[in-house]
Amino acid sequence: MAVRFLSPEWAEAFKAALNADPAFREGIAGQRVRLQNVITDVDGGEVRYWVRVEDGVVDLGLGDIEAPDAVVTQSYATAVAIAKGELEQVSAFMTGKLRVSGDLIALMGLQGPFASFPEIMASLDVEY
């Protein structure tokens, strides 16, 4: 069954897929970060979701996380392009399509595992 991108069902499915991927779990081992994501231009508003990495496990949900280490802001079009593997996160950052505030160093430690997001997302039936 397809899940709509950025819906509660997507958040649960993506979290499960991330935690089921051994390479991703190995890549986040020893990392601790609380990340707030803000997706703009979603049906005239925004969607906020958070990612928490701790003890080799990722937790993810819609809404806001308390005391994020960093906040990542991007448009819906950019988020979709990254999720589909059509745009790399680093390229989006370098061209200003993805903005980061907060602890950039914490995010750099997760650059490798987070680069696998499109591959893991491709394992899901996502409706954009």
PDB file of C-alpha atoms in Angstrom, residues 69-71 101-108:
ATOM      1  CA  ASP A  69      20.863  20.344  17.329  1.00  0.00           C
ATOM      2  CA  ALA A  70      20.110  21.646  13.845  1.00  0.00           C
ATOM      3  CA  VAL A  71      17.179  22.794  11.731  1.00  0.00           C
ATOM      4  CA  SER A 101      20.948  26.409  11.062  1.00  0.00           C
ATOM      5  CA  GLY A 102      22.525  25.101  14.231  1.00  0.00           C
ATOM      6  CA  ASP A 103      25.278  22.511  14.669  1.00  0.00           C
ATOM      7  CA  LEU A 104      26.597  21.841  11.169  1.00  0.00           C
ATOM      8  CA  ILE A 105      29.377  19.630  12.576  1.00  0.00           C
ATOM      9  CA  ALA A 106      26.818  17.208  14.061  1.00  0.00           C
ATOM     10  CA  LEU A 107      25.181  16.877  10.652  1.00  0.00           C
ATOM     11  CA  MET A 108      28.479  16.353   8.854  1.00  0.00           C
TER      12      MET A 108
END
